[in-house]
Structures are given as structure tokens and as C-alpha cells.
Short mmCIF file of C-alpha atoms and ligand atoms in Angstrom, two decimals:
data_model
loop_
_atom_site.label_atom_id
_atom_site.label_comp_id
_atom_site.label_asym_id
_atom_site.label_seq_id
_atom_site.Cartn_x
_atom_site.Cartn_y
_atom_site.Cartn_z
CA MET P 1 0.05 0.06 -0.01
CA SER P 2 1.06 3.63 -0.45
CA GLU P 3 0.27 4.57 3.14
CA SER P 4 3.80 5.19 4.25
CA LYS P 5 4.60 7.23 1.02
CA ASN P 6 1.55 9.52 1.85
CA ASN P 7 2.76 10.06 5.40
CA GLU P 8 6.22 11.01 4.50
CA SER P 9 6.85 14.65 5.03
CA PRO P 10 8.50 16.39 2.09
CA VAL P 11 10.03 19.02 4.36
CA LYS P 12 11.44 16.77 7.09
CA PRO P 13 15.13 17.64 7.68
CA ALA P 14 17.34 14.66 8.34
CA SER P 15 18.41 16.31 11.75
CA PHE P 16 15.08 15.95 13.51
CA LYS P 17 15.80 13.85 16.59
CA LYS P 18 13.12 11.91 18.53
CA ILE P 19 12.04 13.57 21.67
CA ASN P 20 11.31 11.34 24.69
CA ALA P 21 9.40 11.83 27.73
CA VAL P 22 11.08 13.36 30.76
CA LYS P 23 12.68 10.65 33.05
CA GLY P 24 10.37 9.30 35.68
CA MET P 25 7.36 10.73 33.87
CA ASN P 26 5.25 8.27 32.10
CA ASP P 27 2.69 8.07 29.24
CA VAL P 28 -0.49 6.08 30.17
CA LEU P 29 -1.38 4.57 26.90
CA PRO P 30 -4.83 3.16 25.91
CA GLY P 31 -4.49 -0.35 27.15
CA GLU P 32 -3.38 1.04 30.53
CA SER P 33 -5.70 4.03 30.70
CA ALA P 34 -8.88 1.74 30.58
CA LYS P 35 -7.69 0.52 34.01
CA TRP P 36 -7.23 4.02 35.26
CA GLU P 37 -10.75 5.07 34.04
CA TRP P 38 -12.14 1.90 35.77
CA LEU P 39 -10.44 2.74 39.08
CA GLU P 40 -11.54 6.36 38.78
CA SER P 41 -15.08 5.44 38.19
CA VAL P 42 -15.21 3.05 41.26
CA VAL P 43 -13.77 5.86 43.29
CA ARG P 44 -16.38 8.34 42.13
CA LYS P 45 -19.12 6.02 42.93
CA LEU P 46 -17.81 5.23 46.40
CA MET P 47 -17.00 8.90 47.19
CA ALA P 48 -20.55 9.74 46.31
CA SER P 49 -21.89 6.97 48.58
CA TYR P 50 -20.01 8.64 51.44
CA ALA P 51 -21.29 12.13 50.17
CA TYR P 52 -17.74 13.45 49.50
CA ARG P 53 -17.44 16.08 46.75
CA ASN P 54 -14.90 16.56 44.12
CA ILE P 55 -12.38 19.45 44.29
CA ARG P 56 -10.05 20.38 41.58
CA THR P 57 -7.16 22.75 42.45
CA PRO P 58 -4.25 24.00 40.30
CA ILE P 59 -1.26 21.82 39.62
CA VAL P 60 1.09 24.86 40.27
CA GLU P 61 0.96 26.68 43.59
CA PRO P 62 3.10 29.32 45.41
CA THR P 63 6.14 27.62 46.71
CA ALA P 64 5.61 29.24 50.19
CA LEU P 65 2.31 26.94 50.49
CA PHE P 66 4.34 23.79 50.55
CA VAL P 67 7.37 25.24 52.56
CA ARG P 68 4.95 26.43 55.19
CA GLY P 69 2.45 23.63 54.96
CA LEU P 70 4.60 20.54 54.72
CA GLY P 71 7.50 21.91 56.81
CA GLU P 72 10.95 23.14 55.77
CA VAL P 73 12.86 20.12 57.05
CA THR P 74 11.05 17.47 55.13
CA ASP P 75 12.25 15.19 52.21
CA ILE P 76 9.77 16.79 49.91
CA VAL P 77 10.63 20.34 50.64
CA GLU P 78 14.40 19.87 51.09
CA LYS P 79 14.98 17.94 47.88
CA GLU P 80 12.02 16.76 45.96
CA MET P 81 10.12 19.87 44.72
CA TYR P 82 9.90 21.10 41.14
CA SER P 83 10.25 24.75 41.88
CA PHE P 84 10.78 27.54 39.41
CA GLU P 85 10.41 31.25 39.08
CA ASP P 86 7.79 32.84 36.99
CA ARG P 87 9.53 34.48 34.02
CA LEU P 88 7.21 37.44 33.97
CA ASN P 89 6.94 38.42 37.58
CA GLY P 90 9.52 36.37 39.38
CA GLU P 91 6.96 34.72 41.54
CA ALA P 92 8.25 31.52 43.22
CA LEU P 93 6.13 28.53 42.06
CA THR P 94 6.04 24.85 42.49
CA LEU P 95 4.41 21.85 40.78
CA ARG P 96 2.39 20.33 43.62
CA PRO P 97 4.12 17.44 45.23
CA GLU P 98 0.91 16.56 47.02
CA SER P 99 -2.59 17.92 47.27
CA THR P 100 -3.52 18.43 50.91
CA ALA P 101 -1.93 21.86 51.05
CA GLY P 102 -3.55 22.96 47.93
CA VAL P 103 -6.94 21.83 49.02
CA VAL P 104 -6.50 23.59 52.41
CA ARG P 105 -5.48 26.71 50.56
CA ALA P 106 -8.56 26.55 48.40
CA VAL P 107 -10.88 25.94 51.40
CA VAL P 108 -9.47 28.91 53.15
CA GLU P 109 -9.46 31.18 50.06
CA HIS P 110 -13.10 30.43 49.37
CA ASN P 111 -14.21 30.52 52.97
CA MET P 112 -15.63 26.99 52.47
CA LEU P 113 -15.96 26.14 56.15
CA TYR P 114 -18.32 29.11 56.75
CA GLU P 115 -21.47 26.94 56.78
CA GLY P 116 -19.83 23.91 58.21
CA GLY P 117 -17.42 21.01 57.61
CA LYS P 118 -16.65 19.68 54.21
CA ARG P 119 -15.85 16.37 52.84
CA LEU P 120 -13.78 16.35 49.59
CA TYR P 121 -11.87 14.23 47.31
CA TYR P 122 -9.47 14.85 44.37
CA MET P 123 -7.54 12.77 41.81
CA GLY P 124 -4.51 14.10 39.72
CA PRO P 125 -0.86 14.16 39.06
CA MET P 126 1.72 15.13 41.68
CA PHE P 127 5.44 15.80 41.09
CA ARG P 128 8.48 14.88 43.12
CA HIS P 129 12.12 14.76 42.04
CA GLU P 130 12.90 11.32 43.36
CA ARG P 131 15.07 8.56 41.99
CA PRO P 132 12.69 6.75 39.59
CA GLN P 133 12.12 3.00 40.17
CA ARG P 134 9.26 0.62 40.17
CA GLY P 135 6.38 2.38 42.14
CA ARG P 136 8.34 5.56 42.41
CA TYR P 137 8.01 8.16 39.70
CA ARG P 138 8.70 11.87 39.24
CA GLN P 139 5.17 12.54 37.91
CA PHE P 140 2.80 10.16 39.72
CA HIS P 141 -0.87 10.22 40.50
CA GLN P 142 -2.90 10.29 43.69
CA ILE P 143 -6.49 9.91 44.77
CA GLY P 144 -7.13 11.65 47.99
CA ALA P 145 -9.96 12.38 50.59
CA GLU P 146 -9.89 15.41 52.78
CA VAL P 147 -12.43 16.11 55.49
CA LEU P 148 -12.25 19.58 57.00
CA GLY P 149 -14.00 21.13 60.00
CA PHE P 150 -14.81 18.10 62.14
CA GLN P 151 -12.83 17.28 65.35
CA GLY P 152 -14.31 14.01 66.58
CA PRO P 153 -12.61 10.67 66.13
CA GLU P 154 -15.64 9.28 64.10
CA ILE P 155 -14.37 11.26 61.20
CA ASP P 156 -10.84 9.78 61.47
CA ALA P 157 -12.57 6.31 61.50
CA GLU P 158 -14.72 7.35 58.51
CA VAL P 159 -11.83 8.23 56.13
CA ILE P 160 -10.14 4.91 57.16
CA LEU P 161 -13.42 2.97 56.47
CA LEU P 162 -13.64 4.71 53.17
CA ALA P 163 -10.13 3.55 52.04
CA HIS P 164 -10.96 0.06 53.42
CA ASP P 165 -14.12 -0.03 51.39
CA LEU P 166 -12.23 1.08 48.25
CA TRP P 167 -9.88 -1.88 48.58
CA LYS P 168 -13.01 -4.13 48.75
CA ALA P 169 -14.58 -2.40 45.87
CA ILE P 170 -11.59 -2.90 43.50
CA GLY P 171 -10.84 -6.34 44.90
CA LEU P 172 -7.40 -5.30 46.41
CA GLN P 173 -6.03 -7.89 48.76
CA ASN P 174 -3.23 -8.05 51.39
CA VAL P 175 -3.03 -4.41 52.45
CA ARG P 176 -2.72 -4.12 56.12
CA LEU P 177 -3.53 -0.94 58.15
CA GLU P 178 -0.96 0.38 60.44
CA LEU P 179 -2.16 3.05 62.98
CA ASN P 180 -0.46 5.39 65.31
CA SER P 181 -1.06 8.70 67.24
CA LEU P 182 1.38 11.68 66.90
CA GLY P 183 -0.37 13.43 69.83
CA GLN P 184 -0.64 17.13 70.33
CA PRO P 185 2.07 19.86 70.26
CA PRO P 186 2.95 19.82 73.87
CA GLU P 187 3.24 16.04 73.91
CA ARG P 188 5.37 16.12 70.87
CA LEU P 189 7.73 18.76 72.48
CA ALA P 190 8.33 16.44 75.39
CA HIS P 191 8.90 13.54 73.05
CA ARG P 192 11.26 15.66 70.93
CA ALA P 193 13.53 16.47 73.90
CA ALA P 194 13.71 12.75 74.64
CA LEU P 195 14.32 11.89 70.85
CA ILE P 196 17.29 14.49 70.65
CA ALA P 197 18.76 13.03 73.90
CA HIS P 198 18.50 9.56 72.45
CA PHE P 199 20.11 10.22 69.11
CA GLU P 200 22.86 12.44 70.62
CA LYS P 201 23.99 9.27 72.24
CA HIS P 202 24.19 7.49 68.85
CA GLN P 203 25.68 10.22 66.66
CA ASP P 204 28.11 7.56 65.13
CA VAL P 205 25.29 5.81 63.26
CA LEU P 206 23.47 8.74 62.05
CA ASP P 207 23.53 9.58 58.33
CA GLU P 208 24.00 13.12 57.02
CA ASP P 209 20.28 13.73 56.78
CA ALA P 210 19.69 12.67 60.40
CA LYS P 211 22.60 14.78 61.72
CA ARG P 212 21.24 17.80 59.89
CA ARG P 213 17.78 17.16 61.36
CA LEU P 214 18.77 16.30 64.90
CA TYR P 215 18.00 19.70 66.32
CA THR P 216 15.71 21.06 63.57
CA ASN P 217 13.26 18.10 63.02
CA PRO P 218 14.29 14.96 65.00
CA LEU P 219 10.84 13.39 64.35
CA ARG P 220 11.93 13.20 60.68
CA ILE P 221 14.77 10.95 61.60
CA LEU P 222 12.17 8.19 62.44
CA ASP P 223 10.93 8.34 58.81
CA THR P 224 14.29 7.35 57.46
CA LYS P 225 14.64 4.75 54.74
CA ASN P 226 18.24 4.09 55.65
CA PRO P 227 18.52 0.40 56.86
CA ALA P 228 21.71 1.23 58.62
CA MET P 229 19.81 3.41 61.15
CA LYS P 230 17.07 0.80 61.68
CA ASP P 231 18.33 -0.27 65.19
CA VAL P 232 18.77 3.23 66.49
CA VAL P 233 15.34 4.18 65.27
CA GLU P 234 13.92 0.96 66.76
CA ALA P 235 15.36 1.97 70.10
CA ALA P 236 14.11 5.54 70.10
CA PRO P 237 11.57 6.77 72.75
CA LYS P 238 7.89 6.27 71.40
CA LEU P 239 5.67 9.27 71.04
CA LEU P 240 2.82 6.98 72.17
CA ASP P 241 4.34 6.92 75.68
CA PHE P 242 4.10 10.73 75.89
CA LEU P 243 0.48 10.93 75.06
CA GLY P 244 -1.94 12.43 77.63
CA GLU P 245 -5.40 11.23 78.45
CA VAL P 246 -7.20 13.22 75.80
CA SER P 247 -4.97 12.05 72.96
CA LEU P 248 -5.19 8.42 74.15
CA ALA P 249 -9.01 8.68 74.41
CA HIS P 250 -9.08 9.96 70.77
CA LEU P 251 -6.93 7.05 69.54
CA ASN P 252 -9.09 4.62 71.50
CA SER P 253 -12.35 5.85 69.95
CA VAL P 254 -10.86 5.50 66.49
CA LYS P 255 -9.85 1.92 67.33
CA GLN P 256 -13.26 1.09 68.78
CA ILE P 257 -15.04 2.13 65.55
CA LEU P 258 -12.62 0.15 63.52
CA ASP P 259 -13.07 -2.92 65.62
CA ALA P 260 -16.91 -2.54 65.50
CA ASN P 261 -16.67 -2.53 61.70
CA GLY P 262 -14.29 -5.48 61.42
CA VAL P 263 -11.38 -3.45 60.13
CA SER P 264 -8.18 -4.88 61.53
CA TYR P 265 -5.00 -2.91 62.03
CA THR P 266 -1.86 -3.02 63.95
CA LEU P 267 -0.64 -0.17 66.13
CA ASN P 268 2.78 1.00 64.85
CA PRO P 269 4.37 3.47 67.36
CA ARG P 270 7.16 4.10 64.74
CA LEU P 271 4.80 5.42 62.10
CA VAL P 272 5.41 9.11 61.73
CA ARG P 273 4.61 10.09 57.99
CA GLY P 274 6.67 12.41 55.81
CA MET P 275 5.04 15.70 56.33
CA ASP P 276 5.10 17.84 59.52
CA TYR P 277 1.36 18.84 59.41
CA TYR P 278 0.01 15.67 61.04
CA ASN P 279 -1.19 15.32 64.69
CA LEU P 280 -3.14 12.79 66.56
CA THR P 281 -4.29 9.89 64.18
CA VAL P 282 -1.81 8.86 61.43
CA PHE P 283 -2.17 5.77 59.31
CA GLU P 284 -0.86 3.78 56.33
CA PHE P 285 -2.08 0.89 54.28
CA ILE P 286 0.86 -1.21 53.46
CA THR P 287 1.58 -4.28 51.24
CA ASP P 288 4.42 -6.65 51.19
CA GLN P 289 4.17 -7.28 47.49
CA LEU P 290 5.72 -4.12 46.16
CA GLY P 291 9.11 -4.19 47.78
CA SER P 292 10.22 -1.07 49.40
CA GLN P 293 7.52 0.96 47.61
CA GLY P 294 4.98 -0.82 49.82
CA THR P 295 2.79 2.14 51.11
CA VAL P 296 -0.21 2.29 48.87
CA CYS P 297 -2.07 4.90 51.05
CA GLY P 298 -1.19 7.15 53.78
CA GLY P 299 -2.98 9.87 55.83
CA GLY P 300 -3.93 11.34 59.15
CA ARG P 301 -5.27 14.31 61.06
CA TYR P 302 -3.85 17.77 60.46
CA ASP P 303 -5.61 20.15 62.82
CA TYR P 304 -3.10 22.96 62.58
CA LEU P 305 -2.51 23.11 58.78
CA ILE P 306 -5.55 25.38 58.11
CA GLU P 307 -4.21 28.00 60.51
CA GLN P 308 -0.66 27.61 59.10
CA VAL P 309 -1.90 28.53 55.68
CA GLY P 310 -3.75 31.62 57.04
CA GLY P 311 -7.22 30.37 57.78
CA LYS P 312 -9.26 30.41 60.87
CA PRO P 313 -8.14 27.39 62.91
CA ALA P 314 -10.19 24.21 62.00
CA PRO P 315 -9.49 20.49 62.40
CA ALA P 316 -9.05 18.20 59.49
CA VAL P 317 -8.16 14.64 58.48
CA GLY P 318 -7.44 12.86 55.11
CA TRP P 319 -5.51 10.42 53.06
CA ALA P 320 -3.88 10.06 49.65
CA LEU P 321 -3.32 6.86 47.63
CA GLY P 322 -0.86 6.23 44.96
CA VAL P 323 -2.69 5.24 41.69
CA GLU P 324 0.41 3.60 40.11
CA ARG P 325 0.93 1.48 43.18
CA VAL P 326 -2.62 0.40 43.60
CA LEU P 327 -2.78 -0.60 39.92
CA ALA P 328 0.55 -2.45 40.07
CA LEU P 329 -0.55 -4.29 43.10
CA LEU P 330 -3.91 -5.28 41.59
CA GLU P 331 -2.04 -6.51 38.45
CA GLN P 332 0.39 -8.53 40.62
CA GLN P 333 -2.48 -10.14 42.34
CA GLY P 334 -3.86 -11.26 38.91
CA ALA P 335 -7.02 -9.09 39.20
CA ALA P 336 -8.91 -9.06 35.85
CA LEU P 337 -8.83 -5.44 34.99
CA PRO P 338 -10.43 -3.95 31.77
CA ASP P 339 -7.89 -2.99 29.04
CA ALA P 340 -10.51 -1.61 26.45
CA ILE P 341 -13.88 -0.31 26.15
CA PRO P 342 -16.18 -2.61 24.37
CA HIS P 343 -17.41 -1.48 20.82
CA ALA P 344 -18.74 -2.49 17.46
CA TYR P 345 -16.92 -1.82 14.23
CA ALA P 346 -18.93 -0.53 11.29
CA ILE P 347 -17.93 -2.25 7.97
CA VAL P 348 -18.77 -0.11 4.85
CA PRO P 349 -17.87 -1.83 1.62
CA ASP P 350 -19.01 1.08 -0.55
CA ALA P 351 -17.48 4.56 -0.11
CA PRO P 352 -20.57 6.38 -1.43
CA SER P 353 -22.63 4.87 1.41
CA MET P 354 -20.56 6.73 4.11
CA PRO P 355 -22.78 9.78 4.37
CA LEU P 356 -25.85 7.64 5.15
CA VAL P 357 -24.11 5.17 7.30
CA LEU P 358 -22.50 7.88 9.36
CA GLN P 359 -26.09 9.07 10.28
CA TYR P 360 -26.99 5.51 11.53
CA LEU P 361 -23.81 5.27 13.49
CA ARG P 362 -24.56 8.63 15.19
CA GLN P 363 -28.02 7.36 16.07
CA LEU P 364 -26.57 4.07 17.46
CA ARG P 365 -24.18 6.10 19.57
CA ALA P 366 -27.02 8.29 20.98
CA LEU P 367 -28.63 5.07 21.94
CA GLY P 368 -25.54 4.05 24.03
CA VAL P 369 -23.73 1.68 21.40
CA ASN P 370 -19.97 2.42 21.13
CA VAL P 371 -19.16 2.11 17.46
CA GLN P 372 -15.94 2.64 15.58
CA MET P 373 -16.40 3.73 11.99
CA HIS P 374 -14.14 2.10 9.27
CA ALA P 375 -11.79 4.59 7.79
CA GLY P 376 -10.14 4.09 4.47
CA SER P 377 -6.54 4.63 3.44
CA GLY P 378 -6.98 7.53 1.15
CA GLU P 379 -7.34 5.13 -1.81
CA GLY P 380 -10.89 3.91 -1.11
CA VAL P 381 -12.29 2.04 1.73
CA GLY P 382 -10.58 -1.27 1.10
CA SER P 383 -12.02 -4.80 0.43
CA MET P 384 -14.53 -6.59 2.76
CA LYS P 385 -11.71 -8.83 3.87
CA SER P 386 -9.30 -5.99 4.82
CA GLN P 387 -12.19 -4.25 6.71
CA PHE P 388 -12.99 -7.46 8.63
CA LYS P 389 -9.26 -7.67 9.50
CA LYS P 390 -9.25 -4.11 10.81
CA ALA P 391 -12.49 -4.80 12.73
CA ASP P 392 -10.81 -7.83 14.37
CA SER P 393 -7.55 -5.97 15.33
CA SER P 394 -9.55 -3.05 16.74
CA GLY P 395 -10.85 -5.48 19.51
CA ALA P 396 -14.47 -5.04 18.36
CA GLN P 397 -17.06 -7.25 19.86
CA PHE P 398 -19.26 -7.04 16.79
CA ALA P 399 -18.99 -6.08 13.14
CA LEU P 400 -21.95 -4.05 11.77
CA ILE P 401 -22.02 -4.71 8.09
CA PHE P 402 -23.53 -1.87 5.99
CA GLY P 403 -23.29 -3.51 2.56
CA ALA P 404 -25.21 -2.45 -0.56
CA ASP P 405 -27.69 -5.44 -0.17
CA GLU P 406 -28.32 -4.49 3.45
CA LEU P 407 -28.74 -0.86 2.78
CA ALA P 408 -31.17 -1.46 -0.13
CA GLN P 409 -33.47 -3.16 2.46
CA ASN P 410 -32.90 -0.69 5.27
CA THR P 411 -31.10 -3.26 7.33
CA VAL P 412 -27.65 -3.95 8.89
CA SER P 413 -25.99 -7.38 9.37
CA ILE P 414 -24.48 -8.07 12.67
CA LYS P 415 -21.70 -10.54 13.15
CA SER P 416 -20.06 -11.53 16.45
CA LEU P 417 -16.27 -11.24 16.22
CA ARG P 418 -15.56 -13.01 19.52
CA ASP P 419 -16.20 -16.42 21.03
CA GLY P 420 -16.07 -18.17 17.68
CA GLY P 421 -18.52 -15.78 15.94
CA GLY P 422 -21.76 -17.60 15.58
CA ALA P 423 -24.52 -16.93 13.13
CA GLN P 424 -24.81 -13.61 11.42
CA ARG P 425 -28.22 -11.79 12.06
CA THR P 426 -29.96 -8.99 10.31
CA GLU P 427 -31.66 -6.08 12.04
CA SER P 428 -33.86 -3.24 10.83
CA LEU P 429 -32.34 0.23 10.41
CA ASP P 430 -35.75 1.80 10.95
CA ARG P 431 -35.91 0.49 14.47
CA LEU P 432 -32.43 0.74 15.90
CA GLU P 433 -33.81 1.09 19.36
CA SER P 434 -35.27 -2.44 19.32
CA TRP P 435 -31.85 -4.12 19.12
CA ALA P 436 -29.21 -1.56 20.15
CA ASN P 437 -29.39 -2.59 23.81
CA SER P 438 -28.96 -6.35 22.99
CA LEU P 439 -25.31 -5.65 21.88
CA GLN P 440 -24.46 -4.66 25.42
CA LEU P 441 -21.97 -2.12 24.35
CA THR P 442 -22.88 0.53 26.57
CA SER P 443 -20.02 1.81 28.66
P1 LIG Q 1 7.05 6.79 50.36
O1 LIG Q 1 7.37 6.64 51.83
O2 LIG Q 1 6.94 5.63 49.56
O3 LIG Q 1 8.06 7.86 49.74
P2 LIG Q 1 5.33 8.93 50.98
O4 LIG Q 1 5.21 8.90 52.41
O5 LIG Q 1 6.36 9.99 50.61
O6 LIG Q 1 5.68 7.52 50.38
P3 LIG Q 1 2.78 10.33 50.68
O7 LIG Q 1 3.35 11.64 50.57
O8 LIG Q 1 2.17 9.98 51.88
O9 LIG Q 1 3.85 9.15 50.34
O10 LIG Q 1 1.78 10.01 49.47
C1 LIG Q 1 0.80 9.06 49.55
C2 LIG Q 1 1.00 7.93 48.56
O11 LIG Q 1 1.27 8.44 47.25
C3 LIG Q 1 2.05 6.97 48.93
O12 LIG Q 1 1.46 6.00 49.84
C4 LIG Q 1 2.32 6.27 47.53
O13 LIG Q 1 1.37 5.25 47.27
C5 LIG Q 1 2.09 7.43 46.60
N1 LIG Q 1 3.49 8.05 46.30
C6 LIG Q 1 4.21 8.86 47.00
N2 LIG Q 1 5.37 9.20 46.28
C7 LIG Q 1 5.20 8.55 45.11
C8 LIG Q 1 6.16 8.51 43.98
N3 LIG Q 1 7.21 9.17 43.88
N4 LIG Q 1 5.69 7.74 42.88
C9 LIG Q 1 4.55 6.89 43.01
N5 LIG Q 1 3.76 7.02 43.98
C10 LIG Q 1 4.02 7.75 45.02
MG1 LIG Q 2 8.23 9.88 49.75
#
């Protein structure tokens, strides 16, 4: 065929080099995106069932939002942010590394807590300059839930139940829930002093990060991924032992609700999370099946962030999950995930029939049938045989044959392309609605 000849550009200079995606940033191609769309649709339904509403904030935010919100001495702010200066006005901007800070900014900016608490969710890309590896990318995607304006432990439990129900809805197995409490600021202050004293005694095993953080943010040392520091972290004083009655009661109430709802968890006194904004309840859903990228979802309470971003003090709690990790885990567990949207393929042997056939295709689509139109190569529509080949390789469930004979009688022939085919049937083009549903190609 002359297809390749037609596509050749007469002006293409020999020096055009191929341009590839930025390292650690991935294309999601159609076979894969069907899985993403499926996951997103399950999430939307589940969020609606809990009466959470969607929020969409910008991908670019003022750098100060993250420095102030996440904490200056955190991995993200110290080394992972994509920050740049606006060329026109010099503003310091950052591609969002997470979405909680942006959601809080929006809630404050639009005075959204004025008439009471809000339950929100989001989905979208995040950016962190990390070393790319399986389950760790520079552009990755999160789905998150944030509830603002409620203080009680039942809302901590609600967000955890929401995540737990999501695993059930998508068939995800073998994720365990780890739970901890980071207490309140005075409790953390007391713990901090004990922590510094402990690490001062073990300076020799501290790495560069830890030494630097010893007096600025010693809690962060507990979040280390350095195996050489495992023992010294293990032996460090536990925040749980510094909690007062009120903080302990909050934790116990969360545990009670989880118990009553059959959600199992383990208490992990080492769990601190990567951002400074958390207090009281923190949790992670973890799997052993993704190597060191085993945290699929993490979250907790952040009662002081709203005030830090300039709003009137209000409590909040939320979580975020990593879409790539959740899908990789499902795949590893052999879950049957969709890789295409079902459709029919319209075979049109005679080019002059196209204007009429396209009208029928649009009517079918309006009735909810997904149909792909056959498109020619520029030198006609091709033989029946080649059209059938294209129908098959398109993954279509059915071929709709709009031949001259069929059209003369106002009919279309329908042939199944899967499960060994079977008999061809003929349907009326005057009564599309009487058979459209039977194809079951509605997405
Ligand atoms: P990790 O300890 O693996 O670095 P984190 O504590 O930095 O994770 P969070 O900031 O809590 O992660 O983000 C919530 C979730 O987003 C994580 O549990 C993970 O599933 C996902 N995630 C975080 N960073 C990445 C990344 N670079 N690539 C892919 N997914 C990520
Ligand atoms: Mg991280």
C-alpha cells in the first residue's frame, strides 16, 4: 500500500531527533488508561456513597504554600520539589508534590468552612524529584480524601473505612492497616527532647540527613529509609508513651469504631509520615508485595494546617493513595482489569454509502452503543476482507455490516467477532432502538 508514502513529510530535515518523555514521567497508553478510568469510576461512586464532593485545584501553587504547610525540614521540601520562578513576575512557584496543602488553601481562600464542615476528594498528578524506580516516579498520581471542619474521632474512622471499602470495591487484597497517634504539640515537644537525647547518644550511626535534622526536626529521623539506622530508630523513645489522656481517648475511639466495623489494624508506634502537618491519628495501608514501595495509601489528622496556611483554625483529616502502586498491586495479584472499552466496528464496503451510514452510527451512539467507523486509506475504503481484519484487530465485539444489499433493504448485518463468531443476524435500520441494547456495548 502507499500509506507510508503518503505520510512522508516532504519538508522533514534529516536532523530531527526523536524527543522522549522526561525521566520518571510516564505516558499512560490506551490499554493502561482503561484500567485508570475503571479505578476512577469506582472511586467516584464510592465517594458519592459517602457524600464526598470533588475538588480540583491547580497543579502549580506558590512555593511558600508547601514550605509552610509541609515543613521546611522534610524530604519533599528539602529535595523533591519542582520549583521555578515565573518568568514574567519572578513569583516562586512549585508543581504540587501533594494535594492536601492546595485543598486547604482553596478551602481557606473560598471560605468554604463558613457553613460547616466539608468532605472532599481529588484525583490528579503530583510531582516529586525522586530517583525513579518501580512504584516511584517523578510524575505520579494520587487519589485523596480530605475532611475539614470536624474534630471527633468518628471522622478519622470514616476516612479509614472509606479507604478500606475502596480496597474491597476494587478487589485489592493483602493490604494491612498500620495506625499510630502523633499526639498534640505539647506532647510532641516532650517527646522531641527525649528523642534528641537518644540520638545524641548514637551520633556515630546517624547519616548526613539525620545529623542535619537532629536539632531542627528529629521526628523526621524516624521516617528514614536508611537500613543502617534501623536499630537506633527502633530503640528511640516512642511518642505513644508521651500521650496524655485526651489524645489516648481519641486514639481509642478510632480503634473502637474500626473494631466494631471489622477493620483490623496494627498499632505501629514508629509510624510518623513524611510531612510535618500531622497530629493525633496517622495511618498507612501497606503491602509486602511491592518491595520497598509498599505504602499504597497514607494519611492522618492535620488540625493545625488550616491555621498555618492563614485560615481560621479548624480541624481536618485525610489520606492519599498512589494510583500507580494500587494498579501495580492489583495486576500482581492477578485481578482481571479492563484493558479496552467494548465497541462495535462498522464495515462499509462502498464509499458512497458513507454519508448515510454515518447518520446511523450517530443514532446508534446516541442510543448508547459504542461504534468505531471504518476509515479508508485515502485510496478507497478497502476490500470486505481487509475491513474485517481491521475490525478484528480493533478489538471490536461485533461487526456491523452496511453492505449495498443490506442498505437497499434498510437493514444491517451483525456478526459477533468473539467467542467463535456464531450466526450472522440482520436487524432493521428503521428500529435501531429495538436491538441496540442487545449488543451490550454501553459503557
Ligand atoms: P514513600 O514513603 O513511599 O516515599 P510517602 O510517604 O512519601 O511515600 P505520601 O506523601 O504519603 O507518600 O503519598 C501518599 C501515597 O502516594 C504513597 O503512599 C504512595 O502510594 C504514593 N506516592 C508517593 N510518592 C510517590 C512516587 N514518587 N511515585 C509513585 N507513588 C508515590
Ligand atoms: Mg516519599
